[in-house]
Amino acid sequence: AQSVTQPDIHITVSEGASLELRCNYSYGATPYLFWYVQSPGQGLQLLLKYFSGDTLVQGIKGFEAEFKRSQSSFNLRKPSVHWSDAAEYFCAGRAGNKLTFGGGTRVLVKP
Amino acid sequence: DAMVIQNPRYQVTQFGKPVTLSCSQTLNHNVMYWYQQKSSQAPKLLFHYYDKDFNNEADTPDNFQSRRPNTSFCFLDIRSPGLGDAAMYLCATSRVAGREQYFGPGTRLTVT
């Protein structure tokens, strides 16, 4: 079955430090993959997407993600975290007409 | 700006009293989705419309219904809300099914 897994439930990072959020997928063919961010009490905002082509994808807010077929991963990265990046992050993959979401990773940013 | 709008942002209803949540979009997207999200969980898909075709998830309770009178609007009806239905309800749209979805800000439902 098509699935998306986010191994880390919580991550704490210092402001200005780099951030990497893990996402693993289980799909037969090349998946459509997405990263979303959700601030408290808000909807989900699309950060970036991967369909095909260049495996390093640039998104909004300084985020990027790299698709690695050999590792079945689509990890999200940011070189320098700002306090405003504290939020919940969801990786998602296409499952037919729908999206399958990972469980989410909550990012806490220390001053 | 093109967007997905949900009203109201906060809704309080009584146990068993029907409630309707609304979603509208200016993106002219073909597909509209309704999700339920509980605290610290991923969104859970309830159903979606591909144009006028309604697609219910197998585990969506019968208590939840939806209407899409036109391309722009979609409604979520909860016929008899229980305490377990308290959650954030998210509406999303997609131009093509299976592609990126654009979410509204959500409606926080409280059941008293």
PDB file of C-alpha atoms in Angstrom:
ATOM      1  CA  ALA A   1       0.000   0.000   0.000  1.00  0.00           C
ATOM      2  CA  GLN A   2       1.103   3.541  -0.665  1.00  0.00           C
ATOM      3  CA  SER A   3       2.253   5.197   2.543  1.00  0.00           C
ATOM      4  CA  VAL A   4       4.267   8.090   3.882  1.00  0.00           C
ATOM      5  CA  THR A   5       6.142   7.963   7.176  1.00  0.00           C
ATOM      6  CA  GLN A   6       7.698  10.724   9.222  1.00  0.00           C
ATOM      7  CA  PRO A   7       9.952   9.066  11.796  1.00  0.00           C
ATOM      8  CA  ASP A   8      10.376  12.125  14.020  1.00  0.00           C
ATOM      9  CA  ILE A   9       7.391  13.326  16.049  1.00  0.00           C
ATOM     10  CA  HIS A  10       9.202  16.290  17.575  1.00  0.00           C
ATOM     11  CA  ILE A  11      12.371  18.154  16.686  1.00  0.00           C
ATOM     12  CA  THR A  12      13.895  20.999  18.663  1.00  0.00           C
ATOM     13  CA  VAL A  13      16.362  23.269  16.915  1.00  0.00           C
ATOM     14  CA  SER A  14      18.120  26.485  17.874  1.00  0.00           C
ATOM     15  CA  GLU A  15      17.351  29.630  15.927  1.00  0.00           C
ATOM     16  CA  GLY A  16      19.919  30.019  13.165  1.00  0.00           C
ATOM     17  CA  ALA A  17      20.758  26.319  13.083  1.00  0.00           C
ATOM     18  CA  SER A  18      20.009  24.040  10.168  1.00  0.00           C
ATOM     19  CA  LEU A  19      16.928  21.837  10.046  1.00  0.00           C
ATOM     20  CA  GLU A  20      16.259  18.523   8.359  1.00  0.00           C
ATOM     21  CA  LEU A  21      12.934  16.710   8.553  1.00  0.00           C
ATOM     22  CA  ARG A  22      12.725  13.127   7.419  1.00  0.00           C
ATOM     23  CA  CYS A  23      10.085  11.608   5.195  1.00  0.00           C
ATOM     24  CA  ASN A  24      10.028   8.051   3.851  1.00  0.00           C
ATOM     25  CA  TYR A  25       7.599   6.814   1.253  1.00  0.00           C
ATOM     26  CA  SER A  26       6.390   3.464   0.038  1.00  0.00           C
ATOM     27  CA  TYR A  27       5.253   3.660  -3.564  1.00  0.00           C
ATOM     28  CA  GLY A  28       5.719   1.412  -6.539  1.00  0.00           C
ATOM     29  CA  ALA A  29       6.218   4.019  -9.221  1.00  0.00           C
ATOM     30  CA  THR A  30       7.705   7.504  -9.020  1.00  0.00           C
ATOM     31  CA  PRO A  31       5.548   9.227  -6.465  1.00  0.00           C
ATOM     32  CA  TYR A  32       4.167  12.723  -6.382  1.00  0.00           C
ATOM     33  CA  LEU A  33       5.428  14.101  -3.065  1.00  0.00           C
ATOM     34  CA  PHE A  34       4.673  17.239  -1.111  1.00  0.00           C
ATOM     35  CA  TRP A  35       5.664  19.073   2.032  1.00  0.00           C
ATOM     36  CA  TYR A  36       3.157  21.194   3.917  1.00  0.00           C
ATOM     37  CA  VAL A  37       3.525  23.428   6.969  1.00  0.00           C
ATOM     38  CA  GLN A  38       0.800  24.144   9.495  1.00  0.00           C
ATOM     39  CA  SER A  39       0.989  26.914  12.068  1.00  0.00           C
ATOM     40  CA  PRO A  40      -1.194  26.552  15.176  1.00  0.00           C
ATOM     41  CA  GLY A  41      -4.879  27.034  14.424  1.00  0.00           C
ATOM     42  CA  GLN A  42      -4.266  27.430  10.698  1.00  0.00           C
ATOM     43  CA  GLY A  43      -4.673  25.428   7.541  1.00  0.00           C
ATOM     44  CA  LEU A  44      -1.874  23.680   5.687  1.00  0.00           C
ATOM     45  CA  GLN A  45       0.392  25.680   3.405  1.00  0.00           C
ATOM     46  CA  LEU A  46       2.216  24.032   0.525  1.00  0.00           C
ATOM     47  CA  LEU A  47       5.989  24.424   0.855  1.00  0.00           C
ATOM     48  CA  LEU A  48       7.097  22.458  -2.198  1.00  0.00           C
ATOM     49  CA  LYS A  49       6.296  19.545  -4.457  1.00  0.00           C
ATOM     50  CA  TYR A  50       8.107  16.902  -6.483  1.00  0.00           C
ATOM     51  CA  PHE A  51       6.696  15.209  -9.555  1.00  0.00           C
ATOM     52  CA  SER A  52       9.715  14.387 -11.705  1.00  0.00           C
ATOM     53  CA  GLY A  53      12.952  15.850 -13.022  1.00  0.00           C
ATOM     54  CA  ASP A  54      15.512  17.530 -10.801  1.00  0.00           C
ATOM     55  CA  THR A  55      15.604  15.670  -7.508  1.00  0.00           C
ATOM     56  CA  LEU A  56      16.455  18.802  -5.509  1.00  0.00           C
ATOM     57  CA  VAL A  57      13.341  20.930  -5.221  1.00  0.00           C
ATOM     58  CA  GLN A  58      13.230  24.511  -4.019  1.00  0.00           C
ATOM     59  CA  GLY A  59      10.234  25.779  -2.137  1.00  0.00           C
ATOM     60  CA  ILE A  60       8.946  28.811  -0.350  1.00  0.00           C
ATOM     61  CA  LYS A  61      10.317  30.298   2.887  1.00  0.00           C
ATOM     62  CA  GLY A  62      13.852  29.088   2.101  1.00  0.00           C
ATOM     63  CA  PHE A  63      13.011  25.379   2.241  1.00  0.00           C
ATOM     64  CA  GLU A  64      14.272  22.694  -0.099  1.00  0.00           C
ATOM     65  CA  ALA A  65      13.765  18.952  -0.345  1.00  0.00           C
ATOM     66  CA  GLU A  66      15.678  16.174  -2.011  1.00  0.00           C
ATOM     67  CA  PHE A  67      14.078  13.105  -3.566  1.00  0.00           C
ATOM     68  CA  LYS A  68      16.247  10.002  -3.166  1.00  0.00           C
ATOM     69  CA  ARG A  69      14.776   6.955  -4.854  1.00  0.00           C
ATOM     70  CA  SER A  70      17.467   4.621  -3.497  1.00  0.00           C
ATOM     71  CA  GLN A  71      16.515   5.553   0.066  1.00  0.00           C
ATOM     72  CA  SER A  72      12.783   6.065  -0.555  1.00  0.00           C
ATOM     73  CA  SER A  73      13.153   9.447   1.087  1.00  0.00           C
ATOM     74  CA  PHE A  74      12.051  13.017   0.502  1.00  0.00           C
ATOM     75  CA  ASN A  75      13.681  14.990   3.311  1.00  0.00           C
ATOM     76  CA  LEU A  76      13.001  18.662   3.919  1.00  0.00           C
ATOM     77  CA  ARG A  77      15.833  21.033   4.768  1.00  0.00           C
ATOM     78  CA  LYS A  78      16.437  24.626   5.706  1.00  0.00           C
ATOM     79  CA  PRO A  79      19.946  26.029   6.218  1.00  0.00           C
ATOM     80  CA  SER A  80      19.065  28.540   8.934  1.00  0.00           C
ATOM     81  CA  VAL A  81      15.899  28.341  10.991  1.00  0.00           C
ATOM     82  CA  HIS A  82      13.923  31.397  12.101  1.00  0.00           C
ATOM     83  CA  TRP A  83      11.649  31.502  15.128  1.00  0.00           C
ATOM     84  CA  SER A  84       8.687  31.781  12.739  1.00  0.00           C
ATOM     85  CA  ASP A  85       9.475  28.290  11.408  1.00  0.00           C
ATOM     86  CA  ALA A  86       8.089  26.749  14.582  1.00  0.00           C
ATOM     87  CA  ALA A  87       5.128  24.735  13.288  1.00  0.00           C
ATOM     88  CA  GLU A  88       3.914  21.273  12.327  1.00  0.00           C
ATOM     89  CA  TYR A  89       5.274  19.870   9.086  1.00  0.00           C
ATOM     90  CA  PHE A  90       3.541  17.208   7.028  1.00  0.00           C
ATOM     91  CA  CYS A  91       4.946  15.144   4.209  1.00  0.00           C
ATOM     92  CA  ALA A  92       2.359  13.812   1.784  1.00  0.00           C
ATOM     93  CA  GLY A  93       2.244  11.609  -1.266  1.00  0.00           C
ATOM     94  CA  ARG A  94      -0.276  11.059  -4.026  1.00  0.00           C
ATOM     95  CA  ALA A  95      -2.536   8.048  -3.582  1.00  0.00           C
ATOM     96  CA  GLY A  96      -4.851   7.947  -6.596  1.00  0.00           C
ATOM     97  CA  ASN A  97      -7.081  11.004  -6.450  1.00  0.00           C
ATOM     98  CA  LYS A  98      -6.058  11.748  -2.892  1.00  0.00           C
ATOM     99  CA  LEU A  99      -3.069  12.512  -0.705  1.00  0.00           C
ATOM    100  CA  THR A 100      -1.654  10.272   1.987  1.00  0.00           C
ATOM    101  CA  PHE A 101      -0.173  12.253   4.858  1.00  0.00           C
ATOM    102  CA  GLY A 102       2.604  11.324   7.207  1.00  0.00           C
ATOM    103  CA  GLY A 103       1.973  11.720  10.911  1.00  0.00           C
ATOM    104  CA  GLY A 104       3.670  15.099  11.052  1.00  0.00           C
ATOM    105  CA  THR A 105       6.749  16.493  12.772  1.00  0.00           C
ATOM    106  CA  ARG A 106       6.417  19.309  15.264  1.00  0.00           C
ATOM    107  CA  VAL A 107       9.340  21.733  15.131  1.00  0.00           C
ATOM    108  CA  LEU A 108      10.222  23.782  18.189  1.00  0.00           C
ATOM    109  CA  VAL A 109      12.690  26.646  17.804  1.00  0.00           C
ATOM    110  CA  LYS A 110      14.854  27.664  20.765  1.00  0.00           C
ATOM    111  CA  PRO A 111      16.071  31.259  20.996  1.00  0.00           C
TER     112      PRO A 111
ATOM    113  CA  ASP B   1      -5.839  36.817  -4.486  1.00  0.00           C
ATOM    114  CA  ALA B   2      -7.205  33.422  -5.382  1.00  0.00           C
ATOM    115  CA  MET B   3      -7.926  31.493  -2.258  1.00  0.00           C
ATOM    116  CA  VAL B   4      -9.900  28.991  -0.228  1.00  0.00           C
ATOM    117  CA  ILE B   5     -12.249  30.517   2.339  1.00  0.00           C
ATOM    118  CA  GLN B   6     -13.891  28.754   5.235  1.00  0.00           C
ATOM    119  CA  ASN B   7     -16.697  30.085   7.359  1.00  0.00           C
ATOM    120  CA  PRO B   8     -17.045  30.334  10.201  1.00  0.00           C
ATOM    121  CA  ARG B   9     -13.533  30.060  11.632  1.00  0.00           C
ATOM    122  CA  TYR B  10     -14.944  28.949  14.969  1.00  0.00           C
ATOM    123  CA  GLN B  11     -18.226  27.132  15.496  1.00  0.00           C
ATOM    124  CA  VAL B  12     -19.789  26.010  18.742  1.00  0.00           C
ATOM    125  CA  THR B  13     -22.707  23.612  18.596  1.00  0.00           C
ATOM    126  CA  GLN B  14     -24.617  21.515  21.068  1.00  0.00           C
ATOM    127  CA  PHE B  15     -24.527  17.765  21.247  1.00  0.00           C
ATOM    128  CA  GLY B  16     -26.935  16.434  18.618  1.00  0.00           C
ATOM    129  CA  LYS B  17     -27.683  19.817  17.018  1.00  0.00           C
ATOM    130  CA  PRO B  18     -27.056  19.833  13.267  1.00  0.00           C
ATOM    131  CA  VAL B  19     -24.301  22.099  12.045  1.00  0.00           C
ATOM    132  CA  THR B  20     -23.101  23.189   8.608  1.00  0.00           C
ATOM    133  CA  LEU B  21     -19.612  24.337   7.724  1.00  0.00           C
ATOM    134  CA  SER B  22     -18.945  26.126   4.471  1.00  0.00           C
ATOM    135  CA  CYS B  23     -16.068  26.379   2.054  1.00  0.00           C
ATOM    136  CA  SER B  24     -15.680  28.550  -1.001  1.00  0.00           C
ATOM    137  CA  GLN B  25     -12.883  28.893  -3.512  1.00  0.00           C
ATOM    138  CA  THR B  26     -11.876  31.428  -6.113  1.00  0.00           C
ATOM    139  CA  LEU B  27      -9.315  29.103  -7.721  1.00  0.00           C
ATOM    140  CA  ASN B  28     -11.888  27.489 -10.041  1.00  0.00           C
ATOM    141  CA  HIS B  29     -10.498  24.093  -9.126  1.00  0.00           C
ATOM    142  CA  ASN B  30     -12.338  20.924 -10.085  1.00  0.00           C
ATOM    143  CA  VAL B  31     -11.706  18.974  -6.915  1.00  0.00           C
ATOM    144  CA  MET B  32     -12.744  19.882  -3.377  1.00  0.00           C
ATOM    145  CA  TYR B  33     -11.876  17.925  -0.255  1.00  0.00           C
ATOM    146  CA  TRP B  34     -13.050  17.879   3.351  1.00  0.00           C
ATOM    147  CA  TYR B  35     -10.702  16.767   6.107  1.00  0.00           C
ATOM    148  CA  GLN B  36     -11.089  16.278   9.824  1.00  0.00           C
ATOM    149  CA  GLN B  37      -8.042  17.008  11.939  1.00  0.00           C
ATOM    150  CA  LYS B  38      -7.759  16.296  15.625  1.00  0.00           C
ATOM    151  CA  SER B  39      -5.079  17.636  17.893  1.00  0.00           C
ATOM    152  CA  SER B  40      -1.539  16.549  17.016  1.00  0.00           C
ATOM    153  CA  GLN B  41      -2.765  14.318  14.183  1.00  0.00           C
ATOM    154  CA  ALA B  42      -2.564  14.418  10.429  1.00  0.00           C
ATOM    155  CA  PRO B  43      -5.650  15.489   8.488  1.00  0.00           C
ATOM    156  CA  LYS B  44      -8.079  12.650   7.841  1.00  0.00           C
ATOM    157  CA  LEU B  45      -9.954  12.725   4.548  1.00  0.00           C
ATOM    158  CA  LEU B  46     -13.723  12.526   4.927  1.00  0.00           C
ATOM    159  CA  PHE B  47     -14.784  12.851   1.281  1.00  0.00           C
ATOM    160  CA  HIS B  48     -14.075  14.700  -1.925  1.00  0.00           C
ATOM    161  CA  TYR B  49     -15.856  15.962  -5.000  1.00  0.00           C
ATOM    162  CA  TYR B  50     -14.426  15.643  -8.471  1.00  0.00           C
ATOM    163  CA  ASP B  51     -16.651  18.183 -10.192  1.00  0.00           C
ATOM    164  CA  LYS B  52     -20.085  16.912  -9.164  1.00  0.00           C
ATOM    165  CA  ASP B  53     -18.978  13.358  -8.476  1.00  0.00           C
ATOM    166  CA  PHE B  54     -19.058  12.643  -4.752  1.00  0.00           C
ATOM    167  CA  ASN B  55     -16.488  10.252  -3.296  1.00  0.00           C
ATOM    168  CA  ASN B  56     -16.954   9.110   0.268  1.00  0.00           C
ATOM    169  CA  GLU B  57     -14.171   7.524   2.297  1.00  0.00           C
ATOM    170  CA  ALA B  58     -15.093   4.042   3.510  1.00  0.00           C
ATOM    171  CA  ASP B  59     -14.646   4.939   7.178  1.00  0.00           C
ATOM    172  CA  THR B  60     -16.467   8.290   7.123  1.00  0.00           C
ATOM    173  CA  PRO B  61     -19.447   8.056   9.482  1.00  0.00           C
ATOM    174  CA  ASP B  62     -22.929   8.464   8.019  1.00  0.00           C
ATOM    175  CA  ASN B  63     -23.332  11.410  10.353  1.00  0.00           C
ATOM    176  CA  PHE B  64     -21.197  13.422   7.934  1.00  0.00           C
ATOM    177  CA  GLN B  65     -22.699  14.613   4.667  1.00  0.00           C
ATOM    178  CA  SER B  66     -21.597  17.038   2.002  1.00  0.00           C
ATOM    179  CA  ARG B  67     -23.060  19.184  -0.734  1.00  0.00           C
ATOM    180  CA  ARG B  68     -21.461  20.945  -3.646  1.00  0.00           C
ATOM    181  CA  PRO B  69     -24.065  23.145  -5.325  1.00  0.00           C
ATOM    182  CA  ASN B  70     -21.583  24.690  -7.759  1.00  0.00           C
ATOM    183  CA  THR B  71     -17.872  24.795  -8.540  1.00  0.00           C
ATOM    184  CA  SER B  72     -17.122  27.461  -5.964  1.00  0.00           C
ATOM    185  CA  PHE B  73     -18.935  26.196  -2.882  1.00  0.00           C
ATOM    186  CA  CYS B  74     -18.874  23.048  -0.810  1.00  0.00           C
ATOM    187  CA  PHE B  75     -20.620  22.353   2.502  1.00  0.00           C
ATOM    188  CA  LEU B  76     -20.025  19.889   5.290  1.00  0.00           C
ATOM    189  CA  ASP B  77     -23.126  18.892   7.241  1.00  0.00           C
ATOM    190  CA  ILE B  78     -22.871  17.098  10.550  1.00  0.00           C
ATOM    191  CA  ARG B  79     -26.337  15.775  11.264  1.00  0.00           C
ATOM    192  CA  SER B  80     -25.984  14.923  14.932  1.00  0.00           C
ATOM    193  CA  PRO B  81     -22.647  16.062  16.325  1.00  0.00           C
ATOM    194  CA  GLY B  82     -21.151  14.057  19.124  1.00  0.00           C
ATOM    195  CA  LEU B  83     -18.388  15.057  21.504  1.00  0.00           C
ATOM    196  CA  GLY B  84     -15.973  13.030  19.376  1.00  0.00           C
ATOM    197  CA  ASP B  85     -16.666  15.248  16.377  1.00  0.00           C
ATOM    198  CA  ALA B  86     -14.961  18.218  17.992  1.00  0.00           C
ATOM    199  CA  ALA B  87     -12.037  18.932  15.696  1.00  0.00           C
ATOM    200  CA  MET B  88     -10.586  21.250  13.096  1.00  0.00           C
ATOM    201  CA  TYR B  89     -12.291  20.825   9.737  1.00  0.00           C
ATOM    202  CA  LEU B  90     -10.211  21.673   6.716  1.00  0.00           C
ATOM    203  CA  CYS B  91     -11.356  22.293   3.178  1.00  0.00           C
ATOM    204  CA  ALA B  92      -8.914  21.925   0.306  1.00  0.00           C
ATOM    205  CA  THR B  93      -9.013  22.249  -3.456  1.00  0.00           C
ATOM    206  CA  SER B  94      -6.999  20.829  -6.291  1.00  0.00           C
ATOM    207  CA  ARG B  95      -7.016  21.652  -9.985  1.00  0.00           C
ATOM    208  CA  VAL B  96      -6.286  18.041 -10.836  1.00  0.00           C
ATOM    209  CA  ALA B  97      -7.022  15.112  -8.542  1.00  0.00           C
ATOM    210  CA  GLY B  98      -3.863  13.791  -6.950  1.00  0.00           C
ATOM    211  CA  ARG B  99      -1.911  16.995  -7.467  1.00  0.00           C
ATOM    212  CA  GLU B 100      -1.112  19.654  -4.906  1.00  0.00           C
ATOM    213  CA  GLN B 101      -3.961  20.738  -2.700  1.00  0.00           C
ATOM    214  CA  TYR B 102      -4.624  24.240  -1.417  1.00  0.00           C
ATOM    215  CA  PHE B 103      -6.109  24.481   2.031  1.00  0.00           C
ATOM    216  CA  GLY B 104      -8.405  26.940   3.700  1.00  0.00           C
ATOM    217  CA  PRO B 105      -7.719  28.198   7.224  1.00  0.00           C
ATOM    218  CA  GLY B 106     -10.057  25.663   8.775  1.00  0.00           C
ATOM    219  CA  THR B 107     -13.101  25.757  11.048  1.00  0.00           C
ATOM    220  CA  ARG B 108     -12.590  24.823  14.682  1.00  0.00           C
ATOM    221  CA  LEU B 109     -15.717  22.967  15.843  1.00  0.00           C
ATOM    222  CA  THR B 110     -16.551  22.703  19.523  1.00  0.00           C
ATOM    223  CA  VAL B 111     -19.361  20.428  20.706  1.00  0.00           C
ATOM    224  CA  THR B 112     -20.865  21.172  24.113  1.00  0.00           C
TER     225      THR B 112
END
